[in-house]
JSON list of C-alpha atoms in Angstrom, two decimals:
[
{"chain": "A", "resi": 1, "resn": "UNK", "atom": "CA", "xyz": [85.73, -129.85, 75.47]},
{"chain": "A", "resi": 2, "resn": "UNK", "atom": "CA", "xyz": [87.34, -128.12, 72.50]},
{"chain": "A", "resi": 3, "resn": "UNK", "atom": "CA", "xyz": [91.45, -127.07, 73.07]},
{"chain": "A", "resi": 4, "resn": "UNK", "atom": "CA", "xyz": [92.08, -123.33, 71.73]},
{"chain": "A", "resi": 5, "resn": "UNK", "atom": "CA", "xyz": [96.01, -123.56, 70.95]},
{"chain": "A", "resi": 6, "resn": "UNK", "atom": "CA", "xyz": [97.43, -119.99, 70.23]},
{"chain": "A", "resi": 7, "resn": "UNK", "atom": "CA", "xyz": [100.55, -119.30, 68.01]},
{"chain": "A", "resi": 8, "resn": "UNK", "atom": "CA", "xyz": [103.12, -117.96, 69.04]},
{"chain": "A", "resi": 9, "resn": "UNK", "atom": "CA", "xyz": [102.95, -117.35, 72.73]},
{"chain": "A", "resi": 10, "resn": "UNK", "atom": "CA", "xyz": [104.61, -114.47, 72.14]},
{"chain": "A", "resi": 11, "resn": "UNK", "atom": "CA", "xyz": [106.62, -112.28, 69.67]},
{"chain": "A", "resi": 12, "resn": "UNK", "atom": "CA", "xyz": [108.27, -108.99, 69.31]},
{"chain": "A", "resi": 13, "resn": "UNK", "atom": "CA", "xyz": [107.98, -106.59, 66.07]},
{"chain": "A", "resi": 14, "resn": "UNK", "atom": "CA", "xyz": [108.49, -103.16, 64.68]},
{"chain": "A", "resi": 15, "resn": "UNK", "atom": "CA", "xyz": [106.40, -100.74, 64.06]},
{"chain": "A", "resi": 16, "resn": "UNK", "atom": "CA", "xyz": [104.54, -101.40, 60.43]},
{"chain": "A", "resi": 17, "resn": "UNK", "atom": "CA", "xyz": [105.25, -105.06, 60.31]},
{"chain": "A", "resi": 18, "resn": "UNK", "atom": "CA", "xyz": [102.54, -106.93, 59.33]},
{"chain": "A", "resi": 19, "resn": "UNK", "atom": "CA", "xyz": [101.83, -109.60, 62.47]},
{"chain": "A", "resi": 20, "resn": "UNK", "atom": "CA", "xyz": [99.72, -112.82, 62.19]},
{"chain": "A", "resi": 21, "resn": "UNK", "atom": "CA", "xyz": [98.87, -114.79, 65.22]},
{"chain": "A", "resi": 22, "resn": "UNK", "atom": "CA", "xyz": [97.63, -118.44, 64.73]},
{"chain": "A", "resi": 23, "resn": "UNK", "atom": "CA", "xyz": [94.31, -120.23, 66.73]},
{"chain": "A", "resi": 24, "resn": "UNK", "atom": "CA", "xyz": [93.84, -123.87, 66.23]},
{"chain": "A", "resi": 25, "resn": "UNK", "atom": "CA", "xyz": [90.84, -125.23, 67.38]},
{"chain": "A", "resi": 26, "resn": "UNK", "atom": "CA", "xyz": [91.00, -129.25, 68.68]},
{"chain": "A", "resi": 27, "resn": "UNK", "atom": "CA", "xyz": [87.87, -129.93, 66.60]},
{"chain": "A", "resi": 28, "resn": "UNK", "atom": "CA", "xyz": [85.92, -128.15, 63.56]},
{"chain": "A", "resi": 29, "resn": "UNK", "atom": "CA", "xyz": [84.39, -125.21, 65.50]},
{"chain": "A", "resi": 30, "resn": "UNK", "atom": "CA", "xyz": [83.25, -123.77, 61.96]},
{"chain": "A", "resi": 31, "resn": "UNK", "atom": "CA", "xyz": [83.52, -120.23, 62.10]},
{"chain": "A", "resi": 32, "resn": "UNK", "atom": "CA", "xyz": [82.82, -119.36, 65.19]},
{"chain": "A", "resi": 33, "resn": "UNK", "atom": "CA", "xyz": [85.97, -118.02, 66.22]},
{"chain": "A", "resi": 34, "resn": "UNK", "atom": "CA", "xyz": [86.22, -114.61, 67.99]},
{"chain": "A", "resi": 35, "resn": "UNK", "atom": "CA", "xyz": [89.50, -112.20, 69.18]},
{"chain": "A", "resi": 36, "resn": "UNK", "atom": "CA", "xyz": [90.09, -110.43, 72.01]},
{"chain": "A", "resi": 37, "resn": "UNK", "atom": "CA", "xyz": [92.75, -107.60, 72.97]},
{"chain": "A", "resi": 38, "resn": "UNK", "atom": "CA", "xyz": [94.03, -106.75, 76.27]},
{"chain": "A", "resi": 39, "resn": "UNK", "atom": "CA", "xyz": [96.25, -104.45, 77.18]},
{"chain": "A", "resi": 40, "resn": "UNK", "atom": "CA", "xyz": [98.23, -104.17, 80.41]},
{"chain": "A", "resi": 41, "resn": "UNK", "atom": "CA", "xyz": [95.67, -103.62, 83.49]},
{"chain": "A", "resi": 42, "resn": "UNK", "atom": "CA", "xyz": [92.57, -103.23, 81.18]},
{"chain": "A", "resi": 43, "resn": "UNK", "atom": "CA", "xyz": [89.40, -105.17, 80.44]},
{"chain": "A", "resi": 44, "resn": "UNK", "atom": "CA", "xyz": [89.38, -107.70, 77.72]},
{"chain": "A", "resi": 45, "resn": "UNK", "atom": "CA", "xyz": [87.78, -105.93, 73.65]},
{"chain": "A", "resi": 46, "resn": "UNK", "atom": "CA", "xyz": [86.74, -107.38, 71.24]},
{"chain": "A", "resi": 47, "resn": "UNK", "atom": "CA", "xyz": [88.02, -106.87, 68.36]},
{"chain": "A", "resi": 48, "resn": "UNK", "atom": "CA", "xyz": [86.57, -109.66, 65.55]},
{"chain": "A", "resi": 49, "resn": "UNK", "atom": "CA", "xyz": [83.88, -112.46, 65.70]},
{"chain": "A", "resi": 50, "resn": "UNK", "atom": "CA", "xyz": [82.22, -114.96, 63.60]},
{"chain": "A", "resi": 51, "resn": "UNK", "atom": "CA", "xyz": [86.14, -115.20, 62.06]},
{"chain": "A", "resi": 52, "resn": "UNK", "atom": "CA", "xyz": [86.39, -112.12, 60.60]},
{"chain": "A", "resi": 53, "resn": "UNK", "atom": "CA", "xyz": [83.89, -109.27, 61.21]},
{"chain": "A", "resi": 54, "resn": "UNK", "atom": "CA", "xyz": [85.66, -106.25, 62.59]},
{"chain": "A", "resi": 55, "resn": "UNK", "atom": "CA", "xyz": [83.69, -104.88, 65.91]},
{"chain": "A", "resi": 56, "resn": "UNK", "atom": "CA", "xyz": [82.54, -101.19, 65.74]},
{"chain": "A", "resi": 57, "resn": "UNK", "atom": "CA", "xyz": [85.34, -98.78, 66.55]},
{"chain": "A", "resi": 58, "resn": "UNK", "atom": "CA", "xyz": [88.31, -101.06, 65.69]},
{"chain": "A", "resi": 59, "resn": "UNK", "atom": "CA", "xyz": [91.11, -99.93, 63.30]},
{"chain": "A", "resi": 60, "resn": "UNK", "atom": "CA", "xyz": [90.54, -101.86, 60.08]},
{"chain": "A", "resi": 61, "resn": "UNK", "atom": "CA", "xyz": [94.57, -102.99, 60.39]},
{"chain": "A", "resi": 62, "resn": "UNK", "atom": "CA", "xyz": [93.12, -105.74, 62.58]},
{"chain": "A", "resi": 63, "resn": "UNK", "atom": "CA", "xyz": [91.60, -108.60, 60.15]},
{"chain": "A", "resi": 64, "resn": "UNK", "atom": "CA", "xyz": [90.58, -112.16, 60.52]},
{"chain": "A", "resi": 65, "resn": "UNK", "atom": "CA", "xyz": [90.54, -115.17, 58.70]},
{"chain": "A", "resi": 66, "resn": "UNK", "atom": "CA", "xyz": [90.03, -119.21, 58.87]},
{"chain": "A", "resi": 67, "resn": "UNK", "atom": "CA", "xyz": [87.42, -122.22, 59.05]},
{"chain": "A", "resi": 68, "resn": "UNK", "atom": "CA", "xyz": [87.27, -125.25, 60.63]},
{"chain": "A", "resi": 69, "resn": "UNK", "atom": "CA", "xyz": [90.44, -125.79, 62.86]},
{"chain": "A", "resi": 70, "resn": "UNK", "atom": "CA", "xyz": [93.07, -123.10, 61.76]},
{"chain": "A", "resi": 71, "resn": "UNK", "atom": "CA", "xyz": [92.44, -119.32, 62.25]},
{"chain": "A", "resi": 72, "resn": "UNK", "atom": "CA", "xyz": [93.98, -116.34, 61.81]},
{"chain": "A", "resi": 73, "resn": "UNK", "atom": "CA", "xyz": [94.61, -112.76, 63.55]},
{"chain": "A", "resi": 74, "resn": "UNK", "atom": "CA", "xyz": [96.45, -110.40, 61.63]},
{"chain": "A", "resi": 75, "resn": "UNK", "atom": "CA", "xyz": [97.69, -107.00, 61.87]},
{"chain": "A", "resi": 76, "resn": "UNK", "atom": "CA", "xyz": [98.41, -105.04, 58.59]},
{"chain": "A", "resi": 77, "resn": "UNK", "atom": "CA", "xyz": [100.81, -102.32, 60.59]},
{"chain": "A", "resi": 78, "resn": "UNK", "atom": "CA", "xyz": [101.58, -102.55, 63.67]},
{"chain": "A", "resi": 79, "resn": "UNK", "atom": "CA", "xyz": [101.27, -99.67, 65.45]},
{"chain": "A", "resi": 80, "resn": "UNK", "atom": "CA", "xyz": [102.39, -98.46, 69.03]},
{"chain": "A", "resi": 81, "resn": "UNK", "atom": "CA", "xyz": [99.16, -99.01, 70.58]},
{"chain": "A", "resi": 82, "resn": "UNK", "atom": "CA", "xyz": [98.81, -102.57, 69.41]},
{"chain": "A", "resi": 83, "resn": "UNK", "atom": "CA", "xyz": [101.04, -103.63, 72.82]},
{"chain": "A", "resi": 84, "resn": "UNK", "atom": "CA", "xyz": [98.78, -106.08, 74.38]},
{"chain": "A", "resi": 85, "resn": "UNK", "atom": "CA", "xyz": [98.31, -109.44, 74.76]},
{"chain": "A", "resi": 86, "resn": "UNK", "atom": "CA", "xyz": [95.25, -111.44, 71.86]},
{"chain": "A", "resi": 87, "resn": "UNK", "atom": "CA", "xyz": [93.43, -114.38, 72.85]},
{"chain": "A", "resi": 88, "resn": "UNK", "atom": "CA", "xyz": [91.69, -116.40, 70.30]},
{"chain": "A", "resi": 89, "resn": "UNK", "atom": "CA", "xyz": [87.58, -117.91, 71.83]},
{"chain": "A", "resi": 90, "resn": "UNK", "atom": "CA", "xyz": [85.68, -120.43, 70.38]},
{"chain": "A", "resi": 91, "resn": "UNK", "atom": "CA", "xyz": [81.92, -120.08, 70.27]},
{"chain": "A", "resi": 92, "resn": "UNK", "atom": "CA", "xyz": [80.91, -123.28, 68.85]},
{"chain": "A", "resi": 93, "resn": "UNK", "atom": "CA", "xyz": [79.96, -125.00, 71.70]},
{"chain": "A", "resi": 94, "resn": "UNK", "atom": "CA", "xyz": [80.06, -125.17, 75.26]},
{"chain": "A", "resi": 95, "resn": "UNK", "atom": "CA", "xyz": [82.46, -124.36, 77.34]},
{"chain": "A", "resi": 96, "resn": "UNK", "atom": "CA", "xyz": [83.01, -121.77, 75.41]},
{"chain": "A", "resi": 97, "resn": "UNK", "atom": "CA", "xyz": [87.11, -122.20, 75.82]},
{"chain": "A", "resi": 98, "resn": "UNK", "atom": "CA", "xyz": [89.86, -119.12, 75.31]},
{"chain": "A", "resi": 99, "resn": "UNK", "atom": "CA", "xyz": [93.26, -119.61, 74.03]},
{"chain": "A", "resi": 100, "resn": "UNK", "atom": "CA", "xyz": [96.26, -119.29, 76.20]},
{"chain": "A", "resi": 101, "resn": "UNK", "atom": "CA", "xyz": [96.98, -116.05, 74.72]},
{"chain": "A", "resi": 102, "resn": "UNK", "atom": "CA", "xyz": [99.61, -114.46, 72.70]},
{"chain": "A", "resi": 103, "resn": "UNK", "atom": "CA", "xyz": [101.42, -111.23, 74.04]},
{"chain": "A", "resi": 104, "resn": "UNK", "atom": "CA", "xyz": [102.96, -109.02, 71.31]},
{"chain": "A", "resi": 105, "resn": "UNK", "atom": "CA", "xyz": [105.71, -106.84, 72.09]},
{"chain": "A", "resi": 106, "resn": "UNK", "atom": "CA", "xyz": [107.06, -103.68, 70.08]},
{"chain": "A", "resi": 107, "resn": "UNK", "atom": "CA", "xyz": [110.40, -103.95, 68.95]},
{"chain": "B", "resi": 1, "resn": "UNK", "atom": "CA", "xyz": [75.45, -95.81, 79.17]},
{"chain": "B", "resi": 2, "resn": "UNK", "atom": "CA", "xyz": [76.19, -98.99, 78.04]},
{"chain": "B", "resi": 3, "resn": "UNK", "atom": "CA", "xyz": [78.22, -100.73, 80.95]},
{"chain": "B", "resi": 4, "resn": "UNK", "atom": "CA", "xyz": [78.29, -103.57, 83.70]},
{"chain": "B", "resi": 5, "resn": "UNK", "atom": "CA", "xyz": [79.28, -103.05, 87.11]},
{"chain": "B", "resi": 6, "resn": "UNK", "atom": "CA", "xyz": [80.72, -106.16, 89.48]},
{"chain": "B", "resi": 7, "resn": "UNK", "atom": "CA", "xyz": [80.54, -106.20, 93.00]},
{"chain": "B", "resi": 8, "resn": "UNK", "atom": "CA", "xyz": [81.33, -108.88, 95.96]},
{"chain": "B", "resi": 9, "resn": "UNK", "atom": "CA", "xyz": [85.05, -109.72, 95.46]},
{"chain": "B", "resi": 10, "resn": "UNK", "atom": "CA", "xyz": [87.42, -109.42, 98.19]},
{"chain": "B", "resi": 11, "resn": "UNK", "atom": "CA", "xyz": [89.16, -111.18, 100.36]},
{"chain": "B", "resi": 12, "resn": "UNK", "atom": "CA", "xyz": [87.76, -115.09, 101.70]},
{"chain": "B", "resi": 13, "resn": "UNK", "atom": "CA", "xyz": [88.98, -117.83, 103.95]},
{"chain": "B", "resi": 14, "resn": "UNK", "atom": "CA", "xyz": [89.53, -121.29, 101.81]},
{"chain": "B", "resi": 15, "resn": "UNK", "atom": "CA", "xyz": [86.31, -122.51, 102.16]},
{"chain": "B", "resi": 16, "resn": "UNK", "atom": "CA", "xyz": [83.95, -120.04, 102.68]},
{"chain": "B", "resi": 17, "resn": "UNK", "atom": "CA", "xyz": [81.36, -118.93, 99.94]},
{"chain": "B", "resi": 18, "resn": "UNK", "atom": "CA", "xyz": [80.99, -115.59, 98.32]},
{"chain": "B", "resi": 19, "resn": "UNK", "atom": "CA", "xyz": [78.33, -114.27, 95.96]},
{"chain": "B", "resi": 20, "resn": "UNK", "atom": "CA", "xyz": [79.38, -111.90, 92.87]},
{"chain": "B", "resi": 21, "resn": "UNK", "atom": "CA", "xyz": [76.79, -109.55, 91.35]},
{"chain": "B", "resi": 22, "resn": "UNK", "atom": "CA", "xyz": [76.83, -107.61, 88.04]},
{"chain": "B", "resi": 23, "resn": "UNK", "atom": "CA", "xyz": [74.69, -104.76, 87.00]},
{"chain": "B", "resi": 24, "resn": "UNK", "atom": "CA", "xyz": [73.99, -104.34, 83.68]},
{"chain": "B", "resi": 25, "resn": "UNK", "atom": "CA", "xyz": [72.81, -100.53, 82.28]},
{"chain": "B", "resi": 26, "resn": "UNK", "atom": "CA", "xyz": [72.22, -99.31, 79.21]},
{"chain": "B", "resi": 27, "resn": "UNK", "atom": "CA", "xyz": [70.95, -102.02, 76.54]},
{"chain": "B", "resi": 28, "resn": "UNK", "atom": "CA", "xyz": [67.66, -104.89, 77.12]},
{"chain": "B", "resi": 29, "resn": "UNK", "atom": "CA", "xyz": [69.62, -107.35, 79.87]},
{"chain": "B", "resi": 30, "resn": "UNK", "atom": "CA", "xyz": [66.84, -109.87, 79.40]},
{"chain": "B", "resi": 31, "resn": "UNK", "atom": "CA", "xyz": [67.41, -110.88, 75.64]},
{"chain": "B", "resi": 32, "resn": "UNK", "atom": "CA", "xyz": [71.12, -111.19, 76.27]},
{"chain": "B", "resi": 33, "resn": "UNK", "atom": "CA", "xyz": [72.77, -114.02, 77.55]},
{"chain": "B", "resi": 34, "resn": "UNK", "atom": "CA", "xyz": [76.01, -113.46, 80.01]},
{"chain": "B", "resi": 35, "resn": "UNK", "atom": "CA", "xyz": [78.60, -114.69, 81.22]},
{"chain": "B", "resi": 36, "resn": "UNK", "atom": "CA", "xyz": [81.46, -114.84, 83.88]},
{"chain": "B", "resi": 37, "resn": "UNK", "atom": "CA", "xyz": [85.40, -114.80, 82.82]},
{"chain": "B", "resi": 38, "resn": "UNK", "atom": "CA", "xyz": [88.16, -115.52, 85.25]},
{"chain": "B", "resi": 39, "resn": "UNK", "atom": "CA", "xyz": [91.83, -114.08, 84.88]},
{"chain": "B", "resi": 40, "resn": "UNK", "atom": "CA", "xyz": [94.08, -115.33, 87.75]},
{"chain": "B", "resi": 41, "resn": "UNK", "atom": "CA", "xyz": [96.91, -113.35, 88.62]},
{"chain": "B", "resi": 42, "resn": "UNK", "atom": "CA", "xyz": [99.29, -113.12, 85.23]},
{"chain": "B", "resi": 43, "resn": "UNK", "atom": "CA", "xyz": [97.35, -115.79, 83.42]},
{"chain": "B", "resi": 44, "resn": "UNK", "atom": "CA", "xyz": [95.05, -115.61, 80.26]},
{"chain": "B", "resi": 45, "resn": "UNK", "atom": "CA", "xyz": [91.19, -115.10, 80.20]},
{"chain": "B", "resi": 46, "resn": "UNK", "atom": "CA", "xyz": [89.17, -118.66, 81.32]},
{"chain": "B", "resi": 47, "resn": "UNK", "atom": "CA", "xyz": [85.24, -118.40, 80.77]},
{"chain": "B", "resi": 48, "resn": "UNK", "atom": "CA", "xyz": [83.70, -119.58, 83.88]},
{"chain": "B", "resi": 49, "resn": "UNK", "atom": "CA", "xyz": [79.76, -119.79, 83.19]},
{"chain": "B", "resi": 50, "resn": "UNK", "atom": "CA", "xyz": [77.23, -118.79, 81.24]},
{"chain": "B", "resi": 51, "resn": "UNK", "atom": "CA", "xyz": [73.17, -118.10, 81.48]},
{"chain": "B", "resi": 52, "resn": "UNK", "atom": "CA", "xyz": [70.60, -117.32, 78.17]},
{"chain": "B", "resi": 53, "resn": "UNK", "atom": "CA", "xyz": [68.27, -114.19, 78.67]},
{"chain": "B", "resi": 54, "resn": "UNK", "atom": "CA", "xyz": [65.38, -116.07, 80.41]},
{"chain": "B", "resi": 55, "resn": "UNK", "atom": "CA", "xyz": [67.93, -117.62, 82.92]},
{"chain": "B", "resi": 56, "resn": "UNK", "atom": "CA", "xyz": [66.19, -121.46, 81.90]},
{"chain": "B", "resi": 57, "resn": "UNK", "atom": "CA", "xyz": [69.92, -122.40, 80.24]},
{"chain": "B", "resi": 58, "resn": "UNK", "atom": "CA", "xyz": [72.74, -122.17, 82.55]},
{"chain": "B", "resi": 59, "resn": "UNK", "atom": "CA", "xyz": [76.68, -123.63, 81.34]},
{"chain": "B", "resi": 60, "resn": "UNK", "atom": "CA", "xyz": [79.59, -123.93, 83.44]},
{"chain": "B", "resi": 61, "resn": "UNK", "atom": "CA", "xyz": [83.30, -124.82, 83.09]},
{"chain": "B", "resi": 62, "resn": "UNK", "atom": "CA", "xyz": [84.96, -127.92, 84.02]},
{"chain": "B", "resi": 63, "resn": "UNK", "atom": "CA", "xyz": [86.42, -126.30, 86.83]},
{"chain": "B", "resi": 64, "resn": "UNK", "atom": "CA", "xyz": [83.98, -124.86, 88.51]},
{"chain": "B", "resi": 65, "resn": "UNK", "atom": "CA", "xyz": [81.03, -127.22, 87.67]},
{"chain": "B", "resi": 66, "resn": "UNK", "atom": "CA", "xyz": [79.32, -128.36, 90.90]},
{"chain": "B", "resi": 67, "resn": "UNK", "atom": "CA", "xyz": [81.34, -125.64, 92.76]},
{"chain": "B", "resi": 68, "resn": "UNK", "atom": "CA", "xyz": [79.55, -122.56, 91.07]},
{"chain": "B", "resi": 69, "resn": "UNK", "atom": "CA", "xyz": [76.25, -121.45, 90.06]},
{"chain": "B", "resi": 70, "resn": "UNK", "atom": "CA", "xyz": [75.15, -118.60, 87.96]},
{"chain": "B", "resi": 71, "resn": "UNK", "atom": "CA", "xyz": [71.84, -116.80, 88.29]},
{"chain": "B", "resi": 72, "resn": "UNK", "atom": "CA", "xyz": [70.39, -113.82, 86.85]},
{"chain": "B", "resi": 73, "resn": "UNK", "atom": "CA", "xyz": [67.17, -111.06, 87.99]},
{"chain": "B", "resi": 74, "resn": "UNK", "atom": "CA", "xyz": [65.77, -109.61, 85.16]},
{"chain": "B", "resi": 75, "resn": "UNK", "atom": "CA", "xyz": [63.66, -107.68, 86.62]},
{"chain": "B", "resi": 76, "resn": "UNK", "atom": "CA", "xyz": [66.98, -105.97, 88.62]},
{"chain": "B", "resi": 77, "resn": "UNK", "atom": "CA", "xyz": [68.97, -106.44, 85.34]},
{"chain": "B", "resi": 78, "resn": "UNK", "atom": "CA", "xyz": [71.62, -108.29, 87.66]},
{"chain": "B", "resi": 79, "resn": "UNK", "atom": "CA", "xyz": [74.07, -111.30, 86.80]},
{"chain": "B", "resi": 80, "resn": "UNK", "atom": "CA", "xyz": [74.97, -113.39, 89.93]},
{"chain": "B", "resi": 81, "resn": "UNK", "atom": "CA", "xyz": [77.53, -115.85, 90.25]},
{"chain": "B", "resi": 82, "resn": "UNK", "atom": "CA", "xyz": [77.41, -117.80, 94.05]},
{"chain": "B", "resi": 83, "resn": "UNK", "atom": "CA", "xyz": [80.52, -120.08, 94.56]},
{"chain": "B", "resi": 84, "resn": "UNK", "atom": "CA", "xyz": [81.13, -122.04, 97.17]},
{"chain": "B", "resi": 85, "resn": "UNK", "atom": "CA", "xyz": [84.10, -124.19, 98.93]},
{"chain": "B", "resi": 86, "resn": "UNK", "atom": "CA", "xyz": [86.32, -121.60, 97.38]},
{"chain": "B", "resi": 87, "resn": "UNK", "atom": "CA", "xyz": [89.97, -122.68, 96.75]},
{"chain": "B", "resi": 88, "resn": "UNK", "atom": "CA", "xyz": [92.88, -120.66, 96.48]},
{"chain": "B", "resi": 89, "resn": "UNK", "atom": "CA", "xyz": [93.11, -121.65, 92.64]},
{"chain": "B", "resi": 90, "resn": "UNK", "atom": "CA", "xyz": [90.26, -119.44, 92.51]},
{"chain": "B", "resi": 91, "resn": "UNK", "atom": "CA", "xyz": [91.68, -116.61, 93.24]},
{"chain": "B", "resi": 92, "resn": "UNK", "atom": "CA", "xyz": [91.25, -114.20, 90.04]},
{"chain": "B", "resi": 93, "resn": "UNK", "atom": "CA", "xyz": [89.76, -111.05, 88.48]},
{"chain": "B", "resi": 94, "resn": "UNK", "atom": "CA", "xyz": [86.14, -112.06, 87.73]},
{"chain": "B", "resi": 95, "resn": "UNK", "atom": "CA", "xyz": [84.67, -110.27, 84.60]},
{"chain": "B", "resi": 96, "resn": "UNK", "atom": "CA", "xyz": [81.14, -110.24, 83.54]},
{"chain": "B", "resi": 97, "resn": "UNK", "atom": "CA", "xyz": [80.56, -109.98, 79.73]},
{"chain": "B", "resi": 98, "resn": "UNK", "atom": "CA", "xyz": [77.44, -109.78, 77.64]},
{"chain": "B", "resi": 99, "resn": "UNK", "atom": "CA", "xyz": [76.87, -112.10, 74.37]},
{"chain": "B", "resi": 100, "resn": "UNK", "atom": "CA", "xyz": [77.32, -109.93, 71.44]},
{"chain": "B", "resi": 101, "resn": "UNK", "atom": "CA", "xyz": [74.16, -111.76, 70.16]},
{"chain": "B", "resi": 102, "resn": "UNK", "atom": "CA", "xyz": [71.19, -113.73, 70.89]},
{"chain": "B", "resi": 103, "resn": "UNK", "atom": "CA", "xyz": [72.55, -116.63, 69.21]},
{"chain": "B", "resi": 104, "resn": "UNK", "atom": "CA", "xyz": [76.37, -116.30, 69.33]},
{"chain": "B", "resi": 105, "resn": "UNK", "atom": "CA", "xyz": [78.70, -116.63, 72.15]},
{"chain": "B", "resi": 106, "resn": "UNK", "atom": "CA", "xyz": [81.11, -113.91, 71.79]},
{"chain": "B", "resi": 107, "resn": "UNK", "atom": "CA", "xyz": [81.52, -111.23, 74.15]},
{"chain": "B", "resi": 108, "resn": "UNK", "atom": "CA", "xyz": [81.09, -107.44, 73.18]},
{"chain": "B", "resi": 109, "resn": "UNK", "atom": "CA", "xyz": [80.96, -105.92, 76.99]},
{"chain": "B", "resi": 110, "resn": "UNK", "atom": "CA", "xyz": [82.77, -106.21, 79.40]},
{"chain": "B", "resi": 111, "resn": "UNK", "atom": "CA", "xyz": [82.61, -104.85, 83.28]},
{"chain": "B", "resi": 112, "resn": "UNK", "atom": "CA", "xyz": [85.93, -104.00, 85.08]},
{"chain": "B", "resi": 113, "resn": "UNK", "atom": "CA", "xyz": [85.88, -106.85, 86.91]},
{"chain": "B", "resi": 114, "resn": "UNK", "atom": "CA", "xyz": [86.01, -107.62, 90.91]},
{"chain": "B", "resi": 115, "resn": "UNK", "atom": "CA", "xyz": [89.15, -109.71, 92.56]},
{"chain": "B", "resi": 116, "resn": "UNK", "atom": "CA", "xyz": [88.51, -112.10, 94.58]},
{"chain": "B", "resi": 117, "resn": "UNK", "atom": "CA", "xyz": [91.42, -113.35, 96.86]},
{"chain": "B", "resi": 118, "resn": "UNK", "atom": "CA", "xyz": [90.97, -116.74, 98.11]},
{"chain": "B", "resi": 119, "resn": "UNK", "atom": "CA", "xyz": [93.62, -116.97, 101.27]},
{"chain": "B", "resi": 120, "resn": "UNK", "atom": "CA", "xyz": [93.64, -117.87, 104.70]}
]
């Protein structure tokens, strides 16, 4: 099975800091590497797939990058809503494994 | 409206078996394949199984392989998920999510999920 290890667990920034949150894959999972918010007591979006294609309806703050084994999320500007927690999911291959999740906080 | 809609959770004896269902409304359930996700109580997201849109390729979890199976009724665009010998480790919100495509794994729908409580 491929191990989805997120960076930081989790982290604490002001509004308008730019926040990047690491995904290492165990094994080459090419780019199919997909992000998730959730806030408090809500259902899991999704917010980029395939690496870095930004899903209908989400700010364009929230980009993606990587390939093989090292992704990442960032945030251009944080803003007040961003308060959740972002888990990193591989798509490569079955099971198709989550990250542990990172939970950012707003200063 | 796009949506899914989980039923069956609540509260079961260690042991026992329940059977989840999800609805799906709103988009062609048959060429999309779904999936179950787990949250436990305060822990992160853990994809549980997965079926294609004919229902001939099924995938499960480590955990739950042999314990669960997953199921779907196209013609009642309904996702099932049957478990049996449930143990209090599986105790969790249980979301169903659609694949955002027909040949990708990612997941761009989600239902609100159903709890199940596993407790004597």
């Amino acid at each position: 099975d491929i191990q989805m290890t997120q960076s930081p667990s989790s982290l604490s920034a002001f509004v308008g800091d730019r926040v990047t949150i690491t995904c290492r894959a165990s094994q080459s999972i090419s780019t199919y590497l997909n992000w998730y918010q959730q806030k408090p007591g809500k259902v899991p979006k999704l917010l980029i797939y395939t690496t870095s294609n930004l899903q209908s309806g989400v700010p364009s703050r929230f980009s993606g990058s990587g390939s093989g084994t090292d992704f990442t999320l960032t945030i251009s500007s944080l803003q007040p809503e961003d308060y959740a927690s972002y888990y990193c999911q591989q798509s490569y291959s079955s099971p198709w494994t989550f990250g542990q999740g990172t939970k950012v906080e707003i200063e | 409206e796009v949506q899914l809609l989980e039923s069956g959770g609540g509260l079961v004896q260690p042991g026992e078996p329940l059977r989840l269902s999800c609805t799906a409304s709103g988009f062609r359930f048959s060429s999309f394949g779904m999936s179950w996700v787990r949250q436990a109580p305060g822990k992160g997201l853990e994809w549980v199984s997965g079926i294609s849109g004919s229902g001939e390729t099924t995938y499960y979890g480590d955990s739950v392989k042999g314990w669960f199976t997953i199921s779907r009724d196209n013609s009642k665009n309904t996702l099932y998920l049957q478990t049996n010998i449930l143990r209090a480790e599986d105790t969790a919100v249980y979301y169903c999510a659609k694949a955002g495509s027909t040949r990708d794994w990612y997941f761009d729908l989600w239902g609100r999920g159903t709890l199940v409580t596993v407790s004597s």
